[in-house]
Amino acid sequence: MIIRNDFGEIVQLLVNIEVEGRTVYTMALYYADGLLIDTGPLSQRQDLKPFLDDLEVDLVVNTHHHEDHVGNNPLFEERGIPILAHPAAVPLINDTSLWTPQLLYYQRFLFDLPPSSKCQSAGDYIDGRNYRFHVIHTPGHSMDHIALFEEQNGWLFTGDLFRSVKVTHLRKNEDFDVTMASLENLLNYDFNTIFCSGGKIYESGRDKLREKIEWSKNLQASALQLSKAGLDDNAIRDQLLGAENLMGQFTEGDYTKLNMINAVLNSSFTAGEKRE
Ligand SMILES: [Fe+2]
């Protein structure tokens, strides 16, 4: 099910993927100033197309190469609309067969395999109709991830780098330290509102970003304390984040709380302290 939400000049298309009538995954596309930020998963093409057709898209920007963000690029490629991404994402979007064989069952089931599409490197800035968007390299969730910052309105589009404040699950191939460094780097930009690919919009974005960094540091400090007290990683997870839920099982261990505990325990993010 697709829901369109309008926030002033910005359009959010909320993509809810349902299994047996229950929403199991939500992501958001954004339209701002002629730019379409991400195109959603191929599995939702039929439902998304009428909503996308209503938008006057001049340019597509992919925040990163993941299958739920690039799946409908061909709809725009067919119309001759340029598609931009970080230079590291370009080969992966141009030829998705380079990485789709590694996708797990849940990714194929929920999103379908994304088709290849012709994509170009984004420079440091992308000009919309009225505004200029800064392209900020924000690796961590993936090495080719970018955020878009528009100074006049204080907009910051954070893709999958910032989906919520309290992130309890982590994908196996996400780099926690690099993510935290990217989040801290974003504080150097004068933004107000954060638009997340998970669908959340935070009007007090700076406070939320600080809160997120603080929450992650506290999680790490608590995990280290419990580790020093002799608890194993599973026990630390149970105490700090609770037992795994169905997500861990459904994603074959790709997206779990234990991955998050492992990551914070092996991280050097907080004041250089690390598990010995
Ligand atoms: Fe992603």
PDB file of C-alpha atoms and ligand atoms in Angstrom:
ATOM      1  CA  MET A   1       0.000   0.000   0.000  1.00  0.00           C
ATOM      2  CA  ILE A   2       1.286   3.439  -0.922  1.00  0.00           C
ATOM      3  CA  ILE A   3       0.431   6.554   1.090  1.00  0.00           C
ATOM      4  CA  ARG A   4       1.204  10.049  -0.156  1.00  0.00           C
ATOM      5  CA  ASN A   5       1.983  12.665   2.497  1.00  0.00           C
ATOM      6  CA  ASP A   6       2.664  16.311   1.652  1.00  0.00           C
ATOM      7  CA  PHE A   7       4.958  18.360   3.916  1.00  0.00           C
ATOM      8  CA  GLY A   8       4.961  21.862   2.456  1.00  0.00           C
ATOM      9  CA  GLU A   9       6.869  21.570  -0.806  1.00  0.00           C
ATOM     10  CA  ILE A  10       7.976  18.014  -0.124  1.00  0.00           C
ATOM     11  CA  VAL A  11       6.057  14.902  -1.095  1.00  0.00           C
ATOM     12  CA  GLN A  12       6.644  11.673   0.792  1.00  0.00           C
ATOM     13  CA  LEU A  13       5.528   8.398  -0.779  1.00  0.00           C
ATOM     14  CA  LEU A  14       5.314   5.851   1.989  1.00  0.00           C
ATOM     15  CA  VAL A  15       5.712   2.316   0.670  1.00  0.00           C
ATOM     16  CA  ASN A  16       4.199  -0.279   2.988  1.00  0.00           C
ATOM     17  CA  ILE A  17       4.915  -3.887   2.045  1.00  0.00           C
ATOM     18  CA  GLU A  18       2.248  -6.196   3.397  1.00  0.00           C
ATOM     19  CA  VAL A  19       2.261  -9.938   3.938  1.00  0.00           C
ATOM     20  CA  GLU A  20      -1.117 -11.501   4.686  1.00  0.00           C
ATOM     21  CA  GLY A  21      -2.596  -8.064   5.394  1.00  0.00           C
ATOM     22  CA  ARG A  22       0.142  -7.007   7.836  1.00  0.00           C
ATOM     23  CA  THR A  23       2.731  -4.345   7.090  1.00  0.00           C
ATOM     24  CA  VAL A  24       6.136  -6.005   7.472  1.00  0.00           C
ATOM     25  CA  TYR A  25       8.318  -3.311   5.922  1.00  0.00           C
ATOM     26  CA  THR A  26       8.016   0.441   5.394  1.00  0.00           C
ATOM     27  CA  MET A  27      10.230   2.739   3.384  1.00  0.00           C
ATOM     28  CA  ALA A  28       9.805   6.230   1.984  1.00  0.00           C
ATOM     29  CA  LEU A  29      10.607   7.999  -1.260  1.00  0.00           C
ATOM     30  CA  TYR A  30      10.790  11.768  -1.292  1.00  0.00           C
ATOM     31  CA  TYR A  31      10.096  14.313  -4.006  1.00  0.00           C
ATOM     32  CA  ALA A  32      11.606  17.745  -3.506  1.00  0.00           C
ATOM     33  CA  ASP A  33      12.111  20.563  -6.001  1.00  0.00           C
ATOM     34  CA  GLY A  34      12.074  18.299  -9.102  1.00  0.00           C
ATOM     35  CA  LEU A  35      14.263  15.629  -7.469  1.00  0.00           C
ATOM     36  CA  LEU A  36      12.981  12.145  -6.742  1.00  0.00           C
ATOM     37  CA  ILE A  37      15.036  10.668  -3.919  1.00  0.00           C
ATOM     38  CA  ASP A  38      15.053   6.865  -4.412  1.00  0.00           C
ATOM     39  CA  THR A  39      12.585   4.871  -6.509  1.00  0.00           C
ATOM     40  CA  GLY A  40      11.474   2.038  -4.201  1.00  0.00           C
ATOM     41  CA  PRO A  41      11.483  -1.734  -4.668  1.00  0.00           C
ATOM     42  CA  LEU A  42      10.493  -3.395  -7.928  1.00  0.00           C
ATOM     43  CA  SER A  43       7.897  -5.511  -6.088  1.00  0.00           C
ATOM     44  CA  GLN A  44       5.825  -2.342  -5.528  1.00  0.00           C
ATOM     45  CA  ARG A  45       6.006  -1.006  -9.084  1.00  0.00           C
ATOM     46  CA  GLN A  46       2.374  -1.507  -9.962  1.00  0.00           C
ATOM     47  CA  ASP A  47       1.123   0.331  -6.879  1.00  0.00           C
ATOM     48  CA  LEU A  48       3.791   3.022  -6.990  1.00  0.00           C
ATOM     49  CA  LYS A  49       3.558   3.924 -10.671  1.00  0.00           C
ATOM     50  CA  PRO A  50       0.406   6.105 -10.526  1.00  0.00           C
ATOM     51  CA  PHE A  51       1.891   8.059  -7.611  1.00  0.00           C
ATOM     52  CA  LEU A  52       5.205   8.485  -9.441  1.00  0.00           C
ATOM     53  CA  ASP A  53       3.395   9.537 -12.623  1.00  0.00           C
ATOM     54  CA  ASP A  54       1.809  12.410 -10.681  1.00  0.00           C
ATOM     55  CA  LEU A  55       5.221  13.926  -9.899  1.00  0.00           C
ATOM     56  CA  GLU A  56       7.159  16.138 -12.302  1.00  0.00           C
ATOM     57  CA  VAL A  57      10.528  14.474 -11.913  1.00  0.00           C
ATOM     58  CA  ASP A  58      13.561  16.189 -13.485  1.00  0.00           C
ATOM     59  CA  LEU A  59      16.205  14.031 -11.811  1.00  0.00           C
ATOM     60  CA  VAL A  60      16.394  10.833  -9.793  1.00  0.00           C
ATOM     61  CA  VAL A  61      18.891  10.523  -6.942  1.00  0.00           C
ATOM     62  CA  ASN A  62      19.601   7.140  -5.358  1.00  0.00           C
ATOM     63  CA  THR A  63      20.855   7.437  -1.766  1.00  0.00           C
ATOM     64  CA  HIS A  64      22.606   4.049  -2.211  1.00  0.00           C
ATOM     65  CA  HIS A  65      22.433   0.931  -4.360  1.00  0.00           C
ATOM     66  CA  HIS A  66      20.208  -1.279  -2.165  1.00  0.00           C
ATOM     67  CA  GLU A  67      17.378  -3.178  -3.862  1.00  0.00           C
ATOM     68  CA  ASP A  68      14.601  -1.312  -2.034  1.00  0.00           C
ATOM     69  CA  HIS A  69      15.951   2.053  -3.267  1.00  0.00           C
ATOM     70  CA  VAL A  70      16.730   1.528  -6.968  1.00  0.00           C
ATOM     71  CA  GLY A  71      14.100  -0.982  -8.117  1.00  0.00           C
ATOM     72  CA  ASN A  72      12.022   1.433 -10.191  1.00  0.00           C
ATOM     73  CA  ASN A  73      14.862   3.400 -11.773  1.00  0.00           C
ATOM     74  CA  PRO A  74      14.011   1.983 -15.245  1.00  0.00           C
ATOM     75  CA  LEU A  75      10.664   3.864 -15.205  1.00  0.00           C
ATOM     76  CA  PHE A  76      12.719   7.062 -15.314  1.00  0.00           C
ATOM     77  CA  GLU A  77      15.547   5.809 -17.492  1.00  0.00           C
ATOM     78  CA  GLU A  78      12.928   4.986 -20.164  1.00  0.00           C
ATOM     79  CA  ARG A  79      11.829   8.637 -20.121  1.00  0.00           C
ATOM     80  CA  GLY A  80      15.399   9.911 -20.439  1.00  0.00           C
ATOM     81  CA  ILE A  81      15.426  11.292 -16.886  1.00  0.00           C
ATOM     82  CA  PRO A  82      18.976  11.289 -15.428  1.00  0.00           C
ATOM     83  CA  ILE A  83      19.712   9.075 -12.431  1.00  0.00           C
ATOM     84  CA  LEU A  84      22.474  10.166 -10.041  1.00  0.00           C
ATOM     85  CA  ALA A  85      24.273   8.381  -7.189  1.00  0.00           C
ATOM     86  CA  HIS A  86      27.606   8.287  -5.373  1.00  0.00           C
ATOM     87  CA  PRO A  87      30.490   7.220  -7.693  1.00  0.00           C
ATOM     88  CA  ALA A  88      30.859   3.955  -5.716  1.00  0.00           C
ATOM     89  CA  ALA A  89      27.168   3.147  -6.330  1.00  0.00           C
ATOM     90  CA  VAL A  90      27.267   3.783 -10.090  1.00  0.00           C
ATOM     91  CA  PRO A  91      28.734   0.414 -11.219  1.00  0.00           C
ATOM     92  CA  LEU A  92      26.417  -1.433  -8.805  1.00  0.00           C
ATOM     93  CA  ILE A  93      23.305   0.293 -10.152  1.00  0.00           C
ATOM     94  CA  ASN A  94      24.451   0.038 -13.777  1.00  0.00           C
ATOM     95  CA  ASP A  95      24.884  -3.737 -13.399  1.00  0.00           C
ATOM     96  CA  THR A  96      22.900  -5.168 -10.510  1.00  0.00           C
ATOM     97  CA  SER A  97      23.994  -8.720 -11.419  1.00  0.00           C
ATOM     98  CA  LEU A  98      27.286  -7.823  -9.676  1.00  0.00           C
ATOM     99  CA  TRP A  99      25.595  -8.181  -6.283  1.00  0.00           C
ATOM    100  CA  THR A 100      22.045  -9.522  -6.570  1.00  0.00           C
ATOM    101  CA  PRO A 101      23.165 -13.200  -6.493  1.00  0.00           C
ATOM    102  CA  GLN A 102      24.127 -12.545  -2.848  1.00  0.00           C
ATOM    103  CA  LEU A 103      20.663 -11.338  -1.846  1.00  0.00           C
ATOM    104  CA  LEU A 104      18.926 -13.425   0.791  1.00  0.00           C
ATOM    105  CA  TYR A 105      15.495 -14.993   0.543  1.00  0.00           C
ATOM    106  CA  TYR A 106      13.742 -12.195   2.497  1.00  0.00           C
ATOM    107  CA  GLN A 107      15.212  -9.524   0.221  1.00  0.00           C
ATOM    108  CA  ARG A 108      14.050 -11.349  -2.915  1.00  0.00           C
ATOM    109  CA  PHE A 109      10.656 -12.076  -1.368  1.00  0.00           C
ATOM    110  CA  LEU A 110       9.930  -8.531  -0.187  1.00  0.00           C
ATOM    111  CA  PHE A 111      11.620  -6.429  -2.854  1.00  0.00           C
ATOM    112  CA  ASP A 112      12.242  -8.573  -6.003  1.00  0.00           C
ATOM    113  CA  LEU A 113      15.552  -8.403  -7.832  1.00  0.00           C
ATOM    114  CA  PRO A 114      16.268  -4.833  -8.947  1.00  0.00           C
ATOM    115  CA  PRO A 115      16.879  -4.386 -12.670  1.00  0.00           C
ATOM    116  CA  SER A 116      20.016  -2.586 -13.851  1.00  0.00           C
ATOM    117  CA  SER A 117      19.639   1.050 -14.880  1.00  0.00           C
ATOM    118  CA  LYS A 118      21.939   3.664 -16.355  1.00  0.00           C
ATOM    119  CA  CYS A 119      23.233   5.888 -13.594  1.00  0.00           C
ATOM    120  CA  GLN A 120      25.752   8.751 -13.372  1.00  0.00           C
ATOM    121  CA  SER A 121      28.020  10.035 -10.617  1.00  0.00           C
ATOM    122  CA  ALA A 122      26.609  12.874  -8.564  1.00  0.00           C
ATOM    123  CA  GLY A 123      29.004  15.766  -8.014  1.00  0.00           C
ATOM    124  CA  ASP A 124      29.239  17.784  -4.801  1.00  0.00           C
ATOM    125  CA  TYR A 125      25.964  19.581  -5.551  1.00  0.00           C
ATOM    126  CA  ILE A 126      22.722  18.801  -7.342  1.00  0.00           C
ATOM    127  CA  ASP A 127      20.664  21.728  -8.580  1.00  0.00           C
ATOM    128  CA  GLY A 128      16.892  21.432  -8.334  1.00  0.00           C
ATOM    129  CA  ARG A 129      14.415  23.922  -9.795  1.00  0.00           C
ATOM    130  CA  ASN A 130      14.869  26.494  -7.042  1.00  0.00           C
ATOM    131  CA  TYR A 131      17.322  25.055  -4.566  1.00  0.00           C
ATOM    132  CA  ARG A 132      20.758  23.525  -4.440  1.00  0.00           C
ATOM    133  CA  PHE A 133      21.315  20.188  -2.679  1.00  0.00           C
ATOM    134  CA  HIS A 134      24.702  19.333  -1.127  1.00  0.00           C
ATOM    135  CA  VAL A 135      25.720  15.740  -1.702  1.00  0.00           C
ATOM    136  CA  ILE A 136      27.287  14.383   1.512  1.00  0.00           C
ATOM    137  CA  HIS A 137      29.044  11.026   1.479  1.00  0.00           C
ATOM    138  CA  THR A 138      27.697   9.159   4.518  1.00  0.00           C
ATOM    139  CA  PRO A 139      29.073   5.601   4.468  1.00  0.00           C
ATOM    140  CA  GLY A 140      28.237   3.013   7.130  1.00  0.00           C
ATOM    141  CA  HIS A 141      24.874   1.489   6.240  1.00  0.00           C
ATOM    142  CA  SER A 142      26.567   0.924   2.879  1.00  0.00           C
ATOM    143  CA  MET A 143      29.868   2.293   1.604  1.00  0.00           C
ATOM    144  CA  ASP A 144      28.173   4.181  -1.265  1.00  0.00           C
ATOM    145  CA  HIS A 145      25.560   6.006   0.812  1.00  0.00           C
ATOM    146  CA  ILE A 146      24.842   9.734   0.407  1.00  0.00           C
ATOM    147  CA  ALA A 147      22.695  12.233   2.267  1.00  0.00           C
ATOM    148  CA  LEU A 148      21.260  15.354   0.619  1.00  0.00           C
ATOM    149  CA  PHE A 149      21.288  18.695   2.417  1.00  0.00           C
ATOM    150  CA  GLU A 150      19.390  21.774   1.248  1.00  0.00           C
ATOM    151  CA  GLU A 151      20.560  24.860   3.101  1.00  0.00           C
ATOM    152  CA  GLN A 152      17.788  27.407   2.450  1.00  0.00           C
ATOM    153  CA  ASN A 153      15.060  25.231   3.956  1.00  0.00           C
ATOM    154  CA  GLY A 154      17.319  23.266   6.298  1.00  0.00           C
ATOM    155  CA  TRP A 155      16.254  19.945   4.755  1.00  0.00           C
ATOM    156  CA  LEU A 156      18.361  16.842   5.288  1.00  0.00           C
ATOM    157  CA  PHE A 157      17.506  13.584   3.518  1.00  0.00           C
ATOM    158  CA  THR A 158      19.340  10.824   5.373  1.00  0.00           C
ATOM    159  CA  GLY A 159      18.375   7.692   3.409  1.00  0.00           C
ATOM    160  CA  ASP A 160      18.997   4.540   5.438  1.00  0.00           C
ATOM    161  CA  LEU A 161      21.763   6.118   7.534  1.00  0.00           C
ATOM    162  CA  PHE A 162      19.224   7.479  10.025  1.00  0.00           C
ATOM    163  CA  ARG A 163      16.043   5.446  10.152  1.00  0.00           C
ATOM    164  CA  SER A 164      15.214   6.094  13.827  1.00  0.00           C
ATOM    165  CA  VAL A 165      16.804   7.181  17.131  1.00  0.00           C
ATOM    166  CA  LYS A 166      16.918   3.832  18.914  1.00  0.00           C
ATOM    167  CA  VAL A 167      18.230   1.310  16.434  1.00  0.00           C
ATOM    168  CA  THR A 168      18.150  -2.113  18.041  1.00  0.00           C
ATOM    169  CA  HIS A 169      18.936  -4.211  14.943  1.00  0.00           C
ATOM    170  CA  LEU A 170      21.890  -4.148  12.589  1.00  0.00           C
ATOM    171  CA  ARG A 171      22.530  -5.821   9.251  1.00  0.00           C
ATOM    172  CA  LYS A 172      25.566  -8.083   9.173  1.00  0.00           C
ATOM    173  CA  ASN A 173      27.416  -6.005   6.585  1.00  0.00           C
ATOM    174  CA  GLU A 174      26.782  -2.593   8.156  1.00  0.00           C
ATOM    175  CA  ASP A 175      29.773  -0.808   9.660  1.00  0.00           C
ATOM    176  CA  PHE A 176      28.779   0.660  13.028  1.00  0.00           C
ATOM    177  CA  ASP A 177      31.902   2.804  13.509  1.00  0.00           C
ATOM    178  CA  VAL A 178      31.678   4.300  10.045  1.00  0.00           C
ATOM    179  CA  THR A 179      27.954   4.952  10.525  1.00  0.00           C
ATOM    180  CA  MET A 180      28.618   6.815  13.762  1.00  0.00           C
ATOM    181  CA  ALA A 181      31.348   8.918  12.127  1.00  0.00           C
ATOM    182  CA  SER A 182      28.944   9.794   9.281  1.00  0.00           C
ATOM    183  CA  LEU A 183      26.228  10.774  11.771  1.00  0.00           C
ATOM    184  CA  GLU A 184      28.655  13.036  13.669  1.00  0.00           C
ATOM    185  CA  ASN A 185      29.802  14.579  10.399  1.00  0.00           C
ATOM    186  CA  LEU A 186      26.208  15.569   9.596  1.00  0.00           C
ATOM    187  CA  LEU A 187      26.198  17.816  12.672  1.00  0.00           C
ATOM    188  CA  ASN A 188      28.581  20.102  10.737  1.00  0.00           C
ATOM    189  CA  TYR A 189      25.701  21.068   8.431  1.00  0.00           C
ATOM    190  CA  ASP A 190      23.052  23.625   9.351  1.00  0.00           C
ATOM    191  CA  PHE A 191      19.923  21.504   8.915  1.00  0.00           C
ATOM    192  CA  ASN A 192      16.594  21.495  10.762  1.00  0.00           C
ATOM    193  CA  THR A 193      14.364  18.780   9.371  1.00  0.00           C
ATOM    194  CA  ILE A 194      15.452  15.190   8.827  1.00  0.00           C
ATOM    195  CA  PHE A 195      13.637  13.048   6.265  1.00  0.00           C
ATOM    196  CA  CYS A 196      14.390   9.351   6.830  1.00  0.00           C
ATOM    197  CA  SER A 197      14.009   6.527   4.334  1.00  0.00           C
ATOM    198  CA  GLY A 198      12.228   4.611   7.083  1.00  0.00           C
ATOM    199  CA  GLY A 199       9.397   7.160   6.778  1.00  0.00           C
ATOM    200  CA  LYS A 200      10.000   9.276   9.875  1.00  0.00           C
ATOM    201  CA  ILE A 201      10.289  13.053   9.545  1.00  0.00           C
ATOM    202  CA  TYR A 202      11.899  14.922  12.437  1.00  0.00           C
ATOM    203  CA  GLU A 203      11.308  18.668  12.540  1.00  0.00           C
ATOM    204  CA  SER A 204      13.835  19.046  15.369  1.00  0.00           C
ATOM    205  CA  GLY A 205      16.331  17.018  13.411  1.00  0.00           C
ATOM    206  CA  ARG A 206      19.477  18.267  15.162  1.00  0.00           C
ATOM    207  CA  ASP A 207      18.134  17.249  18.568  1.00  0.00           C
ATOM    208  CA  LYS A 208      17.143  13.849  17.205  1.00  0.00           C
ATOM    209  CA  LEU A 209      20.542  13.283  15.640  1.00  0.00           C
ATOM    210  CA  ARG A 210      22.304  14.175  18.918  1.00  0.00           C
ATOM    211  CA  GLU A 211      19.867  11.921  20.768  1.00  0.00           C
ATOM    212  CA  LYS A 212      20.646   9.069  18.390  1.00  0.00           C
ATOM    213  CA  ILE A 213      24.413   9.432  18.839  1.00  0.00           C
ATOM    214  CA  GLU A 214      23.990   9.624  22.618  1.00  0.00           C
ATOM    215  CA  TRP A 215      21.711   6.566  22.707  1.00  0.00           C
ATOM    216  CA  SER A 216      24.235   4.548  20.696  1.00  0.00           C
ATOM    217  CA  LYS A 217      27.103   5.625  22.984  1.00  0.00           C
ATOM    218  CA  ASN A 218      25.096   4.660  26.066  1.00  0.00           C
ATOM    219  CA  LEU A 219      24.258   1.281  24.554  1.00  0.00           C
ATOM    220  CA  GLN A 220      27.936   0.727  23.897  1.00  0.00           C
ATOM    221  CA  ALA A 221      28.983   1.761  27.419  1.00  0.00           C
ATOM    222  CA  SER A 222      26.394  -0.554  28.999  1.00  0.00           C
ATOM    223  CA  ALA A 223      27.394  -3.458  26.748  1.00  0.00           C
ATOM    224  CA  LEU A 224      31.075  -3.007  27.622  1.00  0.00           C
ATOM    225  CA  GLN A 225      30.268  -2.935  31.318  1.00  0.00           C
ATOM    226  CA  LEU A 226      28.297  -6.182  31.091  1.00  0.00           C
ATOM    227  CA  SER A 227      31.027  -7.780  28.983  1.00  0.00           C
ATOM    228  CA  LYS A 228      33.617  -6.895  31.642  1.00  0.00           C
ATOM    229  CA  ALA A 229      31.304  -8.414  34.260  1.00  0.00           C
ATOM    230  CA  GLY A 230      31.586 -11.694  32.337  1.00  0.00           C
ATOM    231  CA  LEU A 231      28.287 -11.857  30.412  1.00  0.00           C
ATOM    232  CA  ASP A 232      28.393 -13.357  26.938  1.00  0.00           C
ATOM    233  CA  ASP A 233      27.010 -11.516  23.904  1.00  0.00           C
ATOM    234  CA  ASN A 234      23.635 -13.303  23.959  1.00  0.00           C
ATOM    235  CA  ALA A 235      23.108 -12.446  27.634  1.00  0.00           C
ATOM    236  CA  ILE A 236      24.099  -8.820  26.998  1.00  0.00           C
ATOM    237  CA  ARG A 237      21.615  -8.639  24.141  1.00  0.00           C
ATOM    238  CA  ASP A 238      18.838 -10.101  26.277  1.00  0.00           C
ATOM    239  CA  GLN A 239      19.512  -7.626  29.062  1.00  0.00           C
ATOM    240  CA  LEU A 240      19.890  -4.475  26.949  1.00  0.00           C
ATOM    241  CA  LEU A 241      17.708  -5.071  23.884  1.00  0.00           C
ATOM    242  CA  GLY A 242      15.579  -8.083  24.793  1.00  0.00           C
ATOM    243  CA  ALA A 243      15.480 -11.439  23.034  1.00  0.00           C
ATOM    244  CA  GLU A 244      15.504 -11.635  19.241  1.00  0.00           C
ATOM    245  CA  ASN A 245      12.106 -11.241  17.609  1.00  0.00           C
ATOM    246  CA  LEU A 246      10.817 -12.744  14.369  1.00  0.00           C
ATOM    247  CA  MET A 247      12.937 -10.308  12.360  1.00  0.00           C
ATOM    248  CA  GLY A 248      16.114 -12.265  13.087  1.00  0.00           C
ATOM    249  CA  GLN A 249      14.513 -15.510  11.943  1.00  0.00           C
ATOM    250  CA  PHE A 250      12.851 -14.014   8.872  1.00  0.00           C
ATOM    251  CA  THR A 251      16.122 -12.428   7.697  1.00  0.00           C
ATOM    252  CA  GLU A 252      18.163 -15.596   8.317  1.00  0.00           C
ATOM    253  CA  GLY A 253      20.243 -13.784  10.925  1.00  0.00           C
ATOM    254  CA  ASP A 254      21.044 -10.852   8.621  1.00  0.00           C
ATOM    255  CA  TYR A 255      19.173  -8.233  10.660  1.00  0.00           C
ATOM    256  CA  THR A 256      19.453  -8.957  14.374  1.00  0.00           C
ATOM    257  CA  LYS A 257      19.926  -7.462  17.824  1.00  0.00           C
ATOM    258  CA  LEU A 258      22.950  -9.692  18.321  1.00  0.00           C
ATOM    259  CA  ASN A 259      24.643  -8.038  15.315  1.00  0.00           C
ATOM    260  CA  MET A 260      24.112  -4.698  17.072  1.00  0.00           C
ATOM    261  CA  ILE A 261      25.630  -5.952  20.347  1.00  0.00           C
ATOM    262  CA  ASN A 262      28.611  -7.488  18.489  1.00  0.00           C
ATOM    263  CA  ALA A 263      29.114  -4.207  16.635  1.00  0.00           C
ATOM    264  CA  VAL A 264      29.065  -1.938  19.698  1.00  0.00           C
ATOM    265  CA  LEU A 265      31.360  -4.297  21.648  1.00  0.00           C
ATOM    266  CA  ASN A 266      33.929  -4.317  18.866  1.00  0.00           C
ATOM    267  CA  SER A 267      33.604  -0.626  18.103  1.00  0.00           C
ATOM    268  CA  SER A 268      36.188   2.020  18.900  1.00  0.00           C
ATOM    269  CA  PHE A 269      33.632   4.777  18.545  1.00  0.00           C
ATOM    270  CA  THR A 270      33.332   5.865  22.190  1.00  0.00           C
ATOM    271  CA  ALA A 271      36.537   7.429  23.500  1.00  0.00           C
ATOM    272  CA  GLY A 272      38.637   4.637  22.067  1.00  0.00           C
ATOM    273  CA  GLU A 273      37.341   2.128  24.609  1.00  0.00           C
ATOM    274  CA  LYS A 274      36.944  -1.316  23.151  1.00  0.00           C
ATOM    275  CA  ARG A 275      36.440  -4.888  24.288  1.00  0.00           C
ATOM    276  CA  GLU A 276      39.787  -6.536  25.003  1.00  0.00           C
TER     277      GLU A 276
HETATM  278 FE    FE B   1      19.684   0.260   2.539  1.00  0.00          FE
END
